[in-house]
PDB file of N, CA and C in Angstrom:
ATOM      1  N   UNK A   1     129.617-126.932 -53.352  1.00  0.00           N
ATOM      2  CA  UNK A   1     129.366-125.818 -52.479  1.00  0.00           C
ATOM      3  C   UNK A   1     130.497-124.825 -52.657  1.00  0.00           C
ATOM      4  N   UNK A   2     130.152-123.551 -52.670  1.00  0.00           N
ATOM      5  CA  UNK A   2     131.180-122.525 -52.767  1.00  0.00           C
ATOM      6  C   UNK A   2     131.137-121.643 -51.526  1.00  0.00           C
ATOM      7  N   UNK A   3     132.303-121.127 -51.150  1.00  0.00           N
ATOM      8  CA  UNK A   3     132.414-120.218 -50.020  1.00  0.00           C
ATOM      9  C   UNK A   3     132.903-118.893 -50.565  1.00  0.00           C
ATOM     10  N   UNK A   4     132.146-117.821 -50.327  1.00  0.00           N
ATOM     11  CA  UNK A   4     132.493-116.526 -50.900  1.00  0.00           C
ATOM     12  C   UNK A   4     132.506-115.436 -49.843  1.00  0.00           C
ATOM     13  N   UNK A   5     133.230-114.368 -50.147  1.00  0.00           N
ATOM     14  CA  UNK A   5     133.209-113.169 -49.319  1.00  0.00           C
ATOM     15  C   UNK A   5     133.938-113.296 -48.001  1.00  0.00           C
ATOM     16  N   UNK A   6     134.116-112.164 -47.357  1.00  0.00           N
ATOM     17  CA  UNK A   6     134.837-112.132 -46.086  1.00  0.00           C
ATOM     18  C   UNK A   6     134.036-112.726 -44.940  1.00  0.00           C
ATOM     19  N   UNK A   7     132.746-112.917 -45.113  1.00  0.00           N
ATOM     20  CA  UNK A   7     131.917-113.454 -44.038  1.00  0.00           C
ATOM     21  C   UNK A   7     131.805-114.974 -44.091  1.00  0.00           C
ATOM     22  N   UNK A   8     132.396-115.611 -45.096  1.00  0.00           N
ATOM     23  CA  UNK A   8     132.314-117.057 -45.194  1.00  0.00           C
ATOM     24  C   UNK A   8     130.959-117.547 -45.649  1.00  0.00           C
ATOM     25  N   UNK A   9     130.263-116.772 -46.464  1.00  0.00           N
ATOM     26  CA  UNK A   9     128.963-117.154 -46.993  1.00  0.00           C
ATOM     27  C   UNK A   9     129.115-118.449 -47.783  1.00  0.00           C
ATOM     28  N   UNK A  10     128.346-119.476 -47.423  1.00  0.00           N
ATOM     29  CA  UNK A  10     128.414-120.768 -48.094  1.00  0.00           C
ATOM     30  C   UNK A  10     127.188-120.925 -48.968  1.00  0.00           C
ATOM     31  N   UNK A  11     127.399-121.242 -50.251  1.00  0.00           N
ATOM     32  CA  UNK A  11     126.286-121.323 -51.194  1.00  0.00           C
ATOM     33  C   UNK A  11     126.250-122.659 -51.904  1.00  0.00           C
ATOM     34  N   UNK A  12     125.044-123.127 -52.139  1.00  0.00           N
ATOM     35  CA  UNK A  12     124.821-124.310 -52.951  1.00  0.00           C
ATOM     36  C   UNK A  12     123.420-124.190 -53.539  1.00  0.00           C
ATOM     37  N   UNK A  13     123.323-124.201 -54.850  1.00  0.00           N
ATOM     38  CA  UNK A  13     122.014-124.077 -55.488  1.00  0.00           C
ATOM     39  C   UNK A  13     121.316-122.791 -55.093  1.00  0.00           C
ATOM     40  N   UNK A  14     120.105-122.917 -54.552  1.00  0.00           N
ATOM     41  CA  UNK A  14     119.305-121.762 -54.153  1.00  0.00           C
ATOM     42  C   UNK A  14     119.569-121.318 -52.714  1.00  0.00           C
ATOM     43  N   UNK A  15     120.533-121.921 -52.051  1.00  0.00           N
ATOM     44  CA  UNK A  15     120.784-121.638 -50.641  1.00  0.00           C
ATOM     45  C   UNK A  15     122.099-120.900 -50.439  1.00  0.00           C
ATOM     46  N   UNK A  16     122.068-119.901 -49.567  1.00  0.00           N
ATOM     47  CA  UNK A  16     123.270-119.187 -49.150  1.00  0.00           C
ATOM     48  C   UNK A  16     123.253-119.127 -47.633  1.00  0.00           C
ATOM     49  N   UNK A  17     124.154-119.872 -47.030  1.00  0.00           N
ATOM     50  CA  UNK A  17     124.188-119.942 -45.578  1.00  0.00           C
ATOM     51  C   UNK A  17     125.383-119.202 -45.009  1.00  0.00           C
ATOM     52  N   UNK A  18     125.265-118.818 -43.753  1.00  0.00           N
ATOM     53  CA  UNK A  18     126.351-118.128 -43.061  1.00  0.00           C
ATOM     54  C   UNK A  18     126.195-118.344 -41.558  1.00  0.00           C
ATOM     55  N   UNK A  19     127.218-117.963 -40.817  1.00  0.00           N
ATOM     56  CA  UNK A  19     127.160-118.052 -39.367  1.00  0.00           C
ATOM     57  C   UNK A  19     126.825-116.663 -38.834  1.00  0.00           C
ATOM     58  N   UNK A  20     125.685-116.560 -38.174  1.00  0.00           N
ATOM     59  CA  UNK A  20     125.248-115.292 -37.591  1.00  0.00           C
ATOM     60  C   UNK A  20     125.680-115.232 -36.134  1.00  0.00           C
ATOM     61  N   UNK A  21     125.912-114.030 -35.666  1.00  0.00           N
ATOM     62  CA  UNK A  21     126.139-113.818 -34.241  1.00  0.00           C
ATOM     63  C   UNK A  21     124.804-113.508 -33.585  1.00  0.00           C
ATOM     64  N   UNK A  22     124.598-114.025 -32.392  1.00  0.00           N
ATOM     65  CA  UNK A  22     123.352-113.747 -31.656  1.00  0.00           C
ATOM     66  C   UNK A  22     123.659-112.695 -30.596  1.00  0.00           C
ATOM     67  N   UNK A  23     122.974-111.559 -30.707  1.00  0.00           N
ATOM     68  CA  UNK A  23     123.161-110.470 -29.747  1.00  0.00           C
ATOM     69  C   UNK A  23     122.412-110.770 -28.451  1.00  0.00           C
ATOM     70  N   UNK A  24     122.700-110.019 -27.412  1.00  0.00           N
ATOM     71  CA  UNK A  24     122.066-110.215 -26.101  1.00  0.00           C
ATOM     72  C   UNK A  24     120.538-110.113 -26.158  1.00  0.00           C
ATOM     73  N   UNK A  25     120.020-109.280 -27.061  1.00  0.00           N
ATOM     74  CA  UNK A  25     118.561-109.119 -27.167  1.00  0.00           C
ATOM     75  C   UNK A  25     117.898-110.202 -28.016  1.00  0.00           C
ATOM     76  N   UNK A  26     118.687-111.174 -28.499  1.00  0.00           N
ATOM     77  CA  UNK A  26     118.147-112.276 -29.291  1.00  0.00           C
ATOM     78  C   UNK A  26     118.205-112.062 -30.789  1.00  0.00           C
ATOM     79  N   UNK A  27     118.481-110.844 -31.228  1.00  0.00           N
ATOM     80  CA  UNK A  27     118.584-110.556 -32.664  1.00  0.00           C
ATOM     81  C   UNK A  27     119.826-111.235 -33.238  1.00  0.00           C
ATOM     82  N   UNK A  28     119.776-111.523 -34.540  1.00  0.00           N
ATOM     83  CA  UNK A  28     120.904-112.147 -35.227  1.00  0.00           C
ATOM     84  C   UNK A  28     121.566-111.147 -36.160  1.00  0.00           C
ATOM     85  N   UNK A  29     122.873-111.268 -36.305  1.00  0.00           N
ATOM     86  CA  UNK A  29     123.604-110.411 -37.238  1.00  0.00           C
ATOM     87  C   UNK A  29     123.235-110.781 -38.669  1.00  0.00           C
ATOM     88  N   UNK A  30     123.538-109.884 -39.608  1.00  0.00           N
ATOM     89  CA  UNK A  30     123.202-110.125 -41.009  1.00  0.00           C
ATOM     90  C   UNK A  30     124.361-110.787 -41.760  1.00  0.00           C
ATOM     91  N   UNK A  31     124.149-111.018 -43.047  1.00  0.00           N
ATOM     92  CA  UNK A  31     125.163-111.704 -43.862  1.00  0.00           C
ATOM     93  C   UNK A  31     126.432-110.889 -44.022  1.00  0.00           C
ATOM     94  N   UNK A  32     126.377-109.591 -43.811  1.00  0.00           N
ATOM     95  CA  UNK A  32     127.543-108.728 -44.011  1.00  0.00           C
ATOM     96  C   UNK A  32     128.408-108.611 -42.765  1.00  0.00           C
ATOM     97  N   UNK A  33     127.967-109.147 -41.644  1.00  0.00           N
ATOM     98  CA  UNK A  33     128.736-109.057 -40.408  1.00  0.00           C
ATOM     99  C   UNK A  33     129.730-110.203 -40.333  1.00  0.00           C
ATOM    100  N   UNK A  34     131.003-109.870 -40.247  1.00  0.00           N
ATOM    101  CA  UNK A  34     132.047-110.883 -40.083  1.00  0.00           C
ATOM    102  C   UNK A  34     132.173-111.158 -38.586  1.00  0.00           C
ATOM    103  N   UNK A  35     131.440-112.153 -38.104  1.00  0.00           N
ATOM    104  CA  UNK A  35     131.353-112.410 -36.666  1.00  0.00           C
ATOM    105  C   UNK A  35     132.699-112.763 -36.043  1.00  0.00           C
ATOM    106  N   UNK A  36     133.617-113.279 -36.828  1.00  0.00           N
ATOM    107  CA  UNK A  36     134.939-113.643 -36.315  1.00  0.00           C
ATOM    108  C   UNK A  36     135.745-112.393 -35.955  1.00  0.00           C
ATOM    109  N   UNK A  37     135.521-111.302 -36.672  1.00  0.00           N
ATOM    110  CA  UNK A  37     136.296-110.078 -36.450  1.00  0.00           C
ATOM    111  C   UNK A  37     135.670-109.138 -35.420  1.00  0.00           C
ATOM    112  N   UNK A  38     134.462-109.431 -34.976  1.00  0.00           N
ATOM    113  CA  UNK A  38     133.814-108.571 -33.979  1.00  0.00           C
ATOM    114  C   UNK A  38     134.498-108.731 -32.619  1.00  0.00           C
ATOM    115  N   UNK A  39     134.388-107.696 -31.796  1.00  0.00           N
ATOM    116  CA  UNK A  39     135.009-107.717 -30.471  1.00  0.00           C
ATOM    117  C   UNK A  39     134.462-108.864 -29.631  1.00  0.00           C
ATOM    118  N   UNK A  40     135.340-109.442 -28.818  1.00  0.00           N
ATOM    119  CA  UNK A  40     134.930-110.512 -27.915  1.00  0.00           C
ATOM    120  C   UNK A  40     133.811-109.979 -27.013  1.00  0.00           C
ATOM    121  N   UNK A  41     132.771-110.770 -26.836  1.00  0.00           N
ATOM    122  CA  UNK A  41     131.646-110.362 -26.014  1.00  0.00           C
ATOM    123  C   UNK A  41     130.525-109.673 -26.780  1.00  0.00           C
ATOM    124  N   UNK A  42     130.743-109.423 -28.077  1.00  0.00           N
ATOM    125  CA  UNK A  42     129.690-108.805 -28.888  1.00  0.00           C
ATOM    126  C   UNK A  42     128.481-109.726 -28.980  1.00  0.00           C
ATOM    127  N   UNK A  43     128.745-111.026 -29.102  1.00  0.00           N
ATOM    128  CA  UNK A  43     127.675-112.010 -29.273  1.00  0.00           C
ATOM    129  C   UNK A  43     127.612-112.949 -28.078  1.00  0.00           C
ATOM    130  N   UNK A  44     126.407-113.453 -27.817  1.00  0.00           N
ATOM    131  CA  UNK A  44     126.232-114.452 -26.763  1.00  0.00           C
ATOM    132  C   UNK A  44     126.194-115.855 -27.349  1.00  0.00           C
ATOM    133  N   UNK A  45     126.203-115.954 -28.670  1.00  0.00           N
ATOM    134  CA  UNK A  45     126.199-117.252 -29.328  1.00  0.00           C
ATOM    135  C   UNK A  45     126.362-117.103 -30.824  1.00  0.00           C
ATOM    136  N   UNK A  46     126.544-118.238 -31.481  1.00  0.00           N
ATOM    137  CA  UNK A  46     126.616-118.301 -32.938  1.00  0.00           C
ATOM    138  C   UNK A  46     125.482-119.189 -33.426  1.00  0.00           C
ATOM    139  N   UNK A  47     124.943-118.852 -34.602  1.00  0.00           N
ATOM    140  CA  UNK A  47     123.798-119.582 -35.146  1.00  0.00           C
ATOM    141  C   UNK A  47     124.002-119.797 -36.641  1.00  0.00           C
ATOM    142  N   UNK A  48     123.905-121.060 -37.123  1.00  0.00           N
ATOM    143  CA  UNK A  48     123.934-121.276 -38.569  1.00  0.00           C
ATOM    144  C   UNK A  48     122.602-120.832 -39.167  1.00  0.00           C
ATOM    145  N   UNK A  49     122.667-120.047 -40.247  1.00  0.00           N
ATOM    146  CA  UNK A  49     121.471-119.457 -40.850  1.00  0.00           C
ATOM    147  C   UNK A  49     121.561-119.591 -42.364  1.00  0.00           C
ATOM    148  N   UNK A  50     120.409-119.692 -43.036  1.00  0.00           N
ATOM    149  CA  UNK A  50     120.358-119.730 -44.493  1.00  0.00           C
ATOM    150  C   UNK A  50     119.379-118.670 -44.979  1.00  0.00           C
ATOM    151  N   UNK A  51     119.608-118.174 -46.174  1.00  0.00           N
ATOM    152  CA  UNK A  51     118.720-117.167 -46.751  1.00  0.00           C
ATOM    153  C   UNK A  51     117.321-117.716 -47.040  1.00  0.00           C
ATOM    154  N   UNK A  52     117.132-119.033 -46.988  1.00  0.00           N
ATOM    155  CA  UNK A  52     115.808-119.634 -47.202  1.00  0.00           C
ATOM    156  C   UNK A  52     114.985-119.650 -45.910  1.00  0.00           C
ATOM    157  N   UNK A  53     115.487-119.022 -44.850  1.00  0.00           N
ATOM    158  CA  UNK A  53     114.851-118.929 -43.531  1.00  0.00           C
ATOM    159  C   UNK A  53     115.114-120.121 -42.622  1.00  0.00           C
ATOM    160  N   UNK A  54     115.967-121.062 -43.040  1.00  0.00           N
ATOM    161  CA  UNK A  54     116.377-122.148 -42.146  1.00  0.00           C
ATOM    162  C   UNK A  54     117.320-121.572 -41.101  1.00  0.00           C
ATOM    163  N   UNK A  55     117.148-122.004 -39.857  1.00  0.00           N
ATOM    164  CA  UNK A  55     118.025-121.594 -38.764  1.00  0.00           C
ATOM    165  C   UNK A  55     118.361-122.814 -37.932  1.00  0.00           C
ATOM    166  N   UNK A  56     119.636-122.997 -37.648  1.00  0.00           N
ATOM    167  CA  UNK A  56     120.080-124.119 -36.829  1.00  0.00           C
ATOM    168  C   UNK A  56     120.084-123.753 -35.347  1.00  0.00           C
ATOM    169  N   UNK A  57     120.597-124.665 -34.553  1.00  0.00           N
ATOM    170  CA  UNK A  57     120.643-124.482 -33.101  1.00  0.00           C
ATOM    171  C   UNK A  57     121.690-123.440 -32.705  1.00  0.00           C
ATOM    172  N   UNK A  58     121.413-122.736 -31.616  1.00  0.00           N
ATOM    173  CA  UNK A  58     122.353-121.747 -31.083  1.00  0.00           C
ATOM    174  C   UNK A  58     123.528-122.483 -30.449  1.00  0.00           C
ATOM    175  N   UNK A  59     124.721-122.021 -30.775  1.00  0.00           N
ATOM    176  CA  UNK A  59     125.951-122.576 -30.223  1.00  0.00           C
ATOM    177  C   UNK A  59     126.622-121.515 -29.350  1.00  0.00           C
ATOM    178  N   UNK A  60     127.500-121.925 -28.439  1.00  0.00           N
ATOM    179  CA  UNK A  60     128.199-120.948 -27.597  1.00  0.00           C
ATOM    180  C   UNK A  60     129.052-119.987 -28.428  1.00  0.00           C
ATOM    181  N   UNK A  61     129.304-118.806 -27.892  1.00  0.00           N
ATOM    182  CA  UNK A  61     130.124-117.798 -28.576  1.00  0.00           C
ATOM    183  C   UNK A  61     131.605-118.080 -28.319  1.00  0.00           C
ATOM    184  N   UNK A  62     132.045-119.235 -28.810  1.00  0.00           N
ATOM    185  CA  UNK A  62     133.431-119.678 -28.672  1.00  0.00           C
ATOM    186  C   UNK A  62     133.914-120.165 -30.030  1.00  0.00           C
ATOM    187  N   UNK A  63     135.206-120.441 -30.126  1.00  0.00           N
ATOM    188  CA  UNK A  63     135.740-121.002 -31.372  1.00  0.00           C
ATOM    189  C   UNK A  63     135.051-122.331 -31.667  1.00  0.00           C
ATOM    190  N   UNK A  64     134.903-123.161 -30.648  1.00  0.00           N
ATOM    191  CA  UNK A  64     134.236-124.457 -30.835  1.00  0.00           C
ATOM    192  C   UNK A  64     132.777-124.266 -31.256  1.00  0.00           C
ATOM    193  N   UNK A  65     132.107-123.255 -30.712  1.00  0.00           N
ATOM    194  CA  UNK A  65     130.723-122.975 -31.089  1.00  0.00           C
ATOM    195  C   UNK A  65     130.606-122.513 -32.531  1.00  0.00           C
ATOM    196  N   UNK A  66     131.564-121.696 -32.977  1.00  0.00           N
ATOM    197  CA  UNK A  66     131.588-121.246 -34.370  1.00  0.00           C
ATOM    198  C   UNK A  66     131.785-122.444 -35.296  1.00  0.00           C
ATOM    199  N   UNK A  67     132.732-123.311 -34.940  1.00  0.00           N
ATOM    200  CA  UNK A  67     132.995-124.500 -35.758  1.00  0.00           C
ATOM    201  C   UNK A  67     131.798-125.442 -35.765  1.00  0.00           C
ATOM    202  N   UNK A  68     131.128-125.584 -34.636  1.00  0.00           N
ATOM    203  CA  UNK A  68     129.927-126.433 -34.572  1.00  0.00           C
ATOM    204  C   UNK A  68     128.818-125.859 -35.455  1.00  0.00           C
ATOM    205  N   UNK A  69     128.716-124.536 -35.501  1.00  0.00           N
ATOM    206  CA  UNK A  69     127.720-123.894 -36.368  1.00  0.00           C
ATOM    207  C   UNK A  69     128.033-124.140 -37.835  1.00  0.00           C
ATOM    208  N   UNK A  70     129.313-124.034 -38.204  1.00  0.00           N
ATOM    209  CA  UNK A  70     129.718-124.325 -39.586  1.00  0.00           C
ATOM    210  C   UNK A  70     129.383-125.767 -39.942  1.00  0.00           C
ATOM    211  N   UNK A  71     129.700-126.677 -39.044  1.00  0.00           N
ATOM    212  CA  UNK A  71     129.442-128.101 -39.281  1.00  0.00           C
ATOM    213  C   UNK A  71     127.944-128.353 -39.449  1.00  0.00           C
ATOM    214  N   UNK A  72     127.137-127.755 -38.586  1.00  0.00           N
ATOM    215  CA  UNK A  72     125.682-127.938 -38.678  1.00  0.00           C
ATOM    216  C   UNK A  72     125.134-127.389 -39.987  1.00  0.00           C
ATOM    217  N   UNK A  73     125.622-126.231 -40.401  1.00  0.00           N
ATOM    218  CA  UNK A  73     125.148-125.632 -41.654  1.00  0.00           C
ATOM    219  C   UNK A  73     125.413-126.563 -42.829  1.00  0.00           C
ATOM    220  N   UNK A  74     126.609-127.113 -42.870  1.00  0.00           N
ATOM    221  CA  UNK A  74     126.983-127.978 -43.994  1.00  0.00           C
ATOM    222  C   UNK A  74     126.286-129.331 -43.916  1.00  0.00           C
ATOM    223  N   UNK A  75     126.310-129.973 -42.759  1.00  0.00           N
ATOM    224  CA  UNK A  75     125.785-131.341 -42.668  1.00  0.00           C
ATOM    225  C   UNK A  75     124.271-131.419 -42.522  1.00  0.00           C
ATOM    226  N   UNK A  76     123.659-130.432 -41.877  1.00  0.00           N
ATOM    227  CA  UNK A  76     122.214-130.486 -41.650  1.00  0.00           C
ATOM    228  C   UNK A  76     121.395-129.777 -42.726  1.00  0.00           C
ATOM    229  N   UNK A  77     122.035-128.870 -43.470  1.00  0.00           N
ATOM    230  CA  UNK A  77     121.220-128.088 -44.397  1.00  0.00           C
ATOM    231  C   UNK A  77     121.748-128.024 -45.827  1.00  0.00           C
ATOM    232  N   UNK A  78     123.020-127.727 -46.007  1.00  0.00           N
ATOM    233  CA  UNK A  78     123.527-127.501 -47.360  1.00  0.00           C
ATOM    234  C   UNK A  78     123.915-128.766 -48.116  1.00  0.00           C
ATOM    235  N   UNK A  79     124.245-129.836 -47.402  1.00  0.00           N
ATOM    236  CA  UNK A  79     124.646-131.070 -48.079  1.00  0.00           C
ATOM    237  C   UNK A  79     123.435-131.749 -48.690  1.00  0.00           C
ATOM    238  N   UNK A  80     123.574-132.233 -49.915  1.00  0.00           N
ATOM    239  CA  UNK A  80     122.451-132.941 -50.534  1.00  0.00           C
ATOM    240  C   UNK A  80     122.174-134.252 -49.807  1.00  0.00           C
ATOM    241  N   UNK A  81     120.925-134.648 -49.830  1.00  0.00           N
ATOM    242  CA  UNK A  81     120.545-135.923 -49.221  1.00  0.00           C
ATOM    243  C   UNK A  81     121.180-137.062 -50.000  1.00  0.00           C
ATOM    244  N   UNK A  82     121.564-138.127 -49.310  1.00  0.00           N
ATOM    245  CA  UNK A  82     122.148-139.256 -50.033  1.00  0.00           C
ATOM    246  C   UNK A  82     121.147-139.873 -51.002  1.00  0.00           C
ATOM    247  N   UNK A  83     121.663-140.359 -52.099  1.00  0.00           N
ATOM    248  CA  UNK A  83     120.812-140.992 -53.105  1.00  0.00           C
ATOM    249  C   UNK A  83     120.215-142.269 -52.537  1.00  0.00           C
ATOM    250  N   UNK A  84     118.956-142.566 -52.860  1.00  0.00           N
ATOM    251  CA  UNK A  84     118.359-143.804 -52.365  1.00  0.00           C
ATOM    252  C   UNK A  84     119.080-145.014 -52.937  1.00  0.00           C
ATOM    253  N   UNK A  85     119.147-146.050 -52.143  1.00  0.00           N
ATOM    254  CA  UNK A  85     119.813-147.278 -52.567  1.00  0.00           C
ATOM    255  C   UNK A  85     118.979-147.977 -53.632  1.00  0.00           C
ATOM    256  N   UNK A  86     119.641-148.490 -54.645  1.00  0.00           N
ATOM    257  CA  UNK A  86     118.922-149.181 -55.713  1.00  0.00           C
ATOM    258  C   UNK A  86     118.766-150.667 -55.429  1.00  0.00           C
ATOM    259  N   UNK A  87     119.409-151.165 -54.364  1.00  0.00           N
ATOM    260  CA  UNK A  87     119.343-152.607 -54.121  1.00  0.00           C
ATOM    261  C   UNK A  87     118.128-152.992 -53.290  1.00  0.00           C
ATOM    262  N   UNK A  88     117.458-152.031 -52.652  1.00  0.00           N
ATOM    263  CA  UNK A  88     116.259-152.355 -51.888  1.00  0.00           C
ATOM    264  C   UNK A  88     116.546-152.882 -50.500  1.00  0.00           C
ATOM    265  N   UNK A  89     117.795-152.967 -50.096  1.00  0.00           N
ATOM    266  CA  UNK A  89     118.141-153.421 -48.759  1.00  0.00           C
ATOM    267  C   UNK A  89     118.033-154.929 -48.630  1.00  0.00           C
ATOM    268  N   UNK A  90     118.317-155.441 -47.456  1.00  0.00           N
ATOM    269  CA  UNK A  90     118.256-156.873 -47.207  1.00  0.00           C
ATOM    270  C   UNK A  90     119.423-157.612 -47.838  1.00  0.00           C
ATOM    271  N   UNK A  91     119.299-158.915 -47.907  1.00  0.00           N
ATOM    272  CA  UNK A  91     120.354-159.749 -48.476  1.00  0.00           C
ATOM    273  C   UNK A  91     120.337-159.673 -49.985  1.00  0.00           C
ATOM    274  N   UNK A  92     121.508-159.738 -50.611  1.00  0.00           N
ATOM    275  CA  UNK A  92     121.531-159.713 -52.073  1.00  0.00           C
ATOM    276  C   UNK A  92     120.868-160.961 -52.639  1.00  0.00           C
ATOM    277  N   UNK A  93     120.185-160.802 -53.735  1.00  0.00           N
ATOM    278  CA  UNK A  93     119.538-161.919 -54.408  1.00  0.00           C
ATOM    279  C   UNK A  93     120.331-162.244 -55.663  1.00  0.00           C
ATOM    280  N   UNK A  94     120.890-163.428 -55.702  1.00  0.00           N
ATOM    281  CA  UNK A  94     121.689-163.836 -56.850  1.00  0.00           C
ATOM    282  C   UNK A  94     120.828-164.661 -57.794  1.00  0.00           C
ATOM    283  N   UNK A  95     120.961-164.440 -59.090  1.00  0.00           N
ATOM    284  CA  UNK A  95     120.166-165.231 -60.035  1.00  0.00           C
ATOM    285  C   UNK A  95     120.605-166.692 -60.004  1.00  0.00           C
ATOM    286  N   UNK A  96     119.644-167.570 -60.164  1.00  0.00           N
ATOM    287  CA  UNK A  96     119.951-169.003 -60.224  1.00  0.00           C
ATOM    288  C   UNK A  96     120.490-169.329 -61.605  1.00  0.00           C
ATOM    289  N   UNK A  97     121.488-170.169 -61.655  1.00  0.00           N
ATOM    290  CA  UNK A  97     122.019-170.625 -62.940  1.00  0.00           C
ATOM    291  C   UNK A  97     121.638-172.075 -63.123  1.00  0.00           C
ATOM    292  N   UNK A  98     121.662-172.537 -64.340  1.00  0.00           N
ATOM    293  CA  UNK A  98     121.274-173.919 -64.647  1.00  0.00           C
ATOM    294  C   UNK A  98     122.125-174.883 -63.837  1.00  0.00           C
ATOM    295  N   UNK A  99     121.491-175.871 -63.241  1.00  0.00           N
ATOM    296  CA  UNK A  99     122.195-176.914 -62.518  1.00  0.00           C
ATOM    297  C   UNK A  99     122.507-176.561 -61.072  1.00  0.00           C
ATOM    298  N   UNK A 100     122.012-175.463 -60.553  1.00  0.00           N
ATOM    299  CA  UNK A 100     122.263-175.137 -59.142  1.00  0.00           C
ATOM    300  C   UNK A 100     120.951-175.056 -58.396  1.00  0.00           C
ATOM    301  N   UNK A 101     121.004-175.248 -57.107  1.00  0.00           N
ATOM    302  CA  UNK A 101     119.798-175.159 -56.285  1.00  0.00           C
ATOM    303  C   UNK A 101     120.003-174.229 -55.166  1.00  0.00           C
TER     304      UNK A 101
END
């Protein structure tokens, strides 16, 4: 994953995510708005957003809310899914060797 630009745009593959500010009327800021530098009270919340139209949950317009939005963007959307296990789960099956039961 790469992070580019002054807005903290996070990209991986075909996805470019960012933290949008949510205005009082419900509209979201665009990718060019640096929500961290906007005046306090400009936004009523922060929202993780991706250019593929994925949108995460609204977080409070606080430092903790901004960080929660970043975390959600990375863990819920931009991170690749874990590879499936090749062992099939359950107890390991060991091959029998000659002379054992």
